[in-house]
mmCIF file of C-alpha atoms in Angstrom:
data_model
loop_
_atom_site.group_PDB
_atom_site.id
_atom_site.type_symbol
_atom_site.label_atom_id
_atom_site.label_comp_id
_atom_site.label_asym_id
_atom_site.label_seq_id
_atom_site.Cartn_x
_atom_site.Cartn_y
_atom_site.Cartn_z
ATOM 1 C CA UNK A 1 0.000 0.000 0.000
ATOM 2 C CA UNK A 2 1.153 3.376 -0.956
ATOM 3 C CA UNK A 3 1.728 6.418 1.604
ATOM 4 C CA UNK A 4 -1.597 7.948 0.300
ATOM 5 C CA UNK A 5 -3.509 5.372 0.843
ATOM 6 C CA UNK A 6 -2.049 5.334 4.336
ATOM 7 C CA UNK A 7 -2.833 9.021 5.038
ATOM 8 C CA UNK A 8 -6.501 8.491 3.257
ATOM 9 C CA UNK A 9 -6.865 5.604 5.590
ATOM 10 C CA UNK A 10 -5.831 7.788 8.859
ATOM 11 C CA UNK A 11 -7.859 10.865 7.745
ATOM 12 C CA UNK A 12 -10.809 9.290 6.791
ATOM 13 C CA UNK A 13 -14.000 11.143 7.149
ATOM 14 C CA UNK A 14 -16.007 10.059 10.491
ATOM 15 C CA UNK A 15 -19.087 7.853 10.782
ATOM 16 C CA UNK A 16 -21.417 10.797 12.054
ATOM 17 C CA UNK A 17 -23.647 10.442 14.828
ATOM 18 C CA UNK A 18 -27.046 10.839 14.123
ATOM 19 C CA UNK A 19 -28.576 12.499 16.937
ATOM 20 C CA UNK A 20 -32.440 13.792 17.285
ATOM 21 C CA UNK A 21 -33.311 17.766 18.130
ATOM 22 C CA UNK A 22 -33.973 16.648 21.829
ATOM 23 C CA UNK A 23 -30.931 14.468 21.964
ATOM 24 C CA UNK A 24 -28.739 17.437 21.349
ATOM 25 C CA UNK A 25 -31.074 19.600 23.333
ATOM 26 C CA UNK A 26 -30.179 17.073 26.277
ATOM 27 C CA UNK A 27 -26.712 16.746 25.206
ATOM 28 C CA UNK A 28 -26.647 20.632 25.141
ATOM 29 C CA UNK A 29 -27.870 20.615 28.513
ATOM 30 C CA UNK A 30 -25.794 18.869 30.113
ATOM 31 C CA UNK A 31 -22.459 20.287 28.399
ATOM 32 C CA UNK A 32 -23.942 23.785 29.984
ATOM 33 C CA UNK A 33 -24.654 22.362 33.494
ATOM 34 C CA UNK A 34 -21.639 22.905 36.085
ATOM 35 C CA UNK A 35 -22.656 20.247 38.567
ATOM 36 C CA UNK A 36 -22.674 17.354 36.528
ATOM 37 C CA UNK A 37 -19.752 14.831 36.130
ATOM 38 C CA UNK A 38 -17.051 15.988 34.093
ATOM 39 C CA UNK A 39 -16.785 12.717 32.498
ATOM 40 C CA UNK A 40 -20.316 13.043 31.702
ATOM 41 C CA UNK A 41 -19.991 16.235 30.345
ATOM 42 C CA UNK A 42 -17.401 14.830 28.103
ATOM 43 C CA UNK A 43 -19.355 12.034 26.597
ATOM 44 C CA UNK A 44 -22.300 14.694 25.401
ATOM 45 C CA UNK A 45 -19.230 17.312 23.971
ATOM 46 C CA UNK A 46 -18.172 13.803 22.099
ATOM 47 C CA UNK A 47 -21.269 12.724 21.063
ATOM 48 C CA UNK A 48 -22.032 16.521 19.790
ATOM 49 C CA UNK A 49 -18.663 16.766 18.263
ATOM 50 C CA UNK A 50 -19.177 13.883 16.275
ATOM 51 C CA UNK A 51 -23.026 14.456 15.234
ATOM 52 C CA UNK A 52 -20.988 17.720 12.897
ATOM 53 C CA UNK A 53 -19.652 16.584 9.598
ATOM 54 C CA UNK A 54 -16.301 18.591 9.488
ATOM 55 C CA UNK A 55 -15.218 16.968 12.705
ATOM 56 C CA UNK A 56 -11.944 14.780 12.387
ATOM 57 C CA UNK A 57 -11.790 12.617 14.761
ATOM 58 C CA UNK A 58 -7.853 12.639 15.733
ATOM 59 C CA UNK A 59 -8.247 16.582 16.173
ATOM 60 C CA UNK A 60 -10.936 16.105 18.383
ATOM 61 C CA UNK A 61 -9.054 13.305 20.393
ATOM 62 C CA UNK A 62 -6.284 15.893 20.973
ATOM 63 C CA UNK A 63 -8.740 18.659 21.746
ATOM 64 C CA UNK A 64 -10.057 16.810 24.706
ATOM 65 C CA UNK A 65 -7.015 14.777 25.883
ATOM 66 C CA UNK A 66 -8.085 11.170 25.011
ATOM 67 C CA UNK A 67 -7.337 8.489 22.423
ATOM 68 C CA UNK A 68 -9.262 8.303 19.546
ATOM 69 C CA UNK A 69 -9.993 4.647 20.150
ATOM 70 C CA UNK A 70 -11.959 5.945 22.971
ATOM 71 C CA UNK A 71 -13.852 8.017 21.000
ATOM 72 C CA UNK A 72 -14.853 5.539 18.245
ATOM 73 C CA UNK A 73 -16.236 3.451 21.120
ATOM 74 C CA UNK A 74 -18.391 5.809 22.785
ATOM 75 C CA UNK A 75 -19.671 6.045 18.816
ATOM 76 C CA UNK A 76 -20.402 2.838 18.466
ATOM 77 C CA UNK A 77 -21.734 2.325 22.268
ATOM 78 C CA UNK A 78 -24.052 5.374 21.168
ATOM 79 C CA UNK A 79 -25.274 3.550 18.047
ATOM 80 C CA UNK A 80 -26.219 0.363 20.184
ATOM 81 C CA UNK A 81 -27.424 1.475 23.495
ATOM 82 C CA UNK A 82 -28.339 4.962 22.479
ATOM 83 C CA UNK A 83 -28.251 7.769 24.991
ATOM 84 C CA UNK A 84 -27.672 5.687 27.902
ATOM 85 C CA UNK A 85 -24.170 5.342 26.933
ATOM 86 C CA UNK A 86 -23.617 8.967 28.314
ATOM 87 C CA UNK A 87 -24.581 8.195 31.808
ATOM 88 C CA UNK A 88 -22.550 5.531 33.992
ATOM 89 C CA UNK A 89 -23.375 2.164 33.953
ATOM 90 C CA UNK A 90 -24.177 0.130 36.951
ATOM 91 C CA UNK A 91 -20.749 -1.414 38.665
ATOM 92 C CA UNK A 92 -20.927 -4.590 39.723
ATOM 93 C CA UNK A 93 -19.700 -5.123 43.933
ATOM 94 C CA UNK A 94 -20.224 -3.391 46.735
ATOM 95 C CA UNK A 95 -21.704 0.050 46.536
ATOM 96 C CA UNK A 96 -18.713 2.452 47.982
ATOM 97 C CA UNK A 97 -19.611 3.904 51.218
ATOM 98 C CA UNK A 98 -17.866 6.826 53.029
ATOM 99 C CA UNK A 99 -16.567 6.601 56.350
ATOM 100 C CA UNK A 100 -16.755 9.678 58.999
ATOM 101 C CA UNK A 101 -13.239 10.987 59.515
ATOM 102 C CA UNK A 102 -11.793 9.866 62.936
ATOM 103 C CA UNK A 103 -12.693 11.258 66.682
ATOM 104 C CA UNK A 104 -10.397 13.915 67.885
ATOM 105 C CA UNK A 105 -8.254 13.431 71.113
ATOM 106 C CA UNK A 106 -10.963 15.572 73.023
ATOM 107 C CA UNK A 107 -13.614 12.299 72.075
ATOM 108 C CA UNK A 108 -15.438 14.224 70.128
ATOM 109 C CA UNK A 109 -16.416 13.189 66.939
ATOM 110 C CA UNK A 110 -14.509 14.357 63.758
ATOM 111 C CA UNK A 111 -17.822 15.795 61.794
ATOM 112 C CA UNK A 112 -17.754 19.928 61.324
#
């Protein structure tokens, strides 16, 4: 194979994600909202990203610091599962719980 077909190959135009008006209204949504998860918030500025024909995938993976193997998944996660792929999925173990921090010398207890 020749060097162009190599570069073709690596710049190849993007499988676009097809989202609906209230998909990207959600997507929007939760892009704009400052208490959600950050990694949440970058799955919806993926899935956005990608629903825009000009995007190349390899810029985009440098934009926001990740591979672009992980961003092909989330693609094809979105085009199975839908818009559940943005939130977490269930973990399987024991829920983590959060212990109060210790008891000071004084006995009392270490809460503010």
């Amino acid at each position: 194979m020749g060097n162009a077909y190599l570069w073709w190959m690596r710049r190849r135009p993007p499988r676009l994600v097809r989202l609906s008006p209230a998909e990207v209204a959600h997507l929007q949504a939760l892009v704009r909202d400052g208490r959600i998860e950050q990694r949440i918030a970058r799955r919806a500025r993926i899935l956005l990203a990608m629903s825009e024909p000009d995007t190349v995938v390899s810029e985009l993976a440098e934009r926001l610091e990740l591979d672009r193997t992980t961003i092909w998944a989330l693609c094809r996660r979105f085009e199975h599962w839908g818009m559940q792929v943005v939130d977490d999925a269930p973990r399987p173990g024991r829920p983590r719980r959060l212990s109060p921090p210790p008891a000071r010398r004084s006995g009392e207890a270490g809460l503010l």
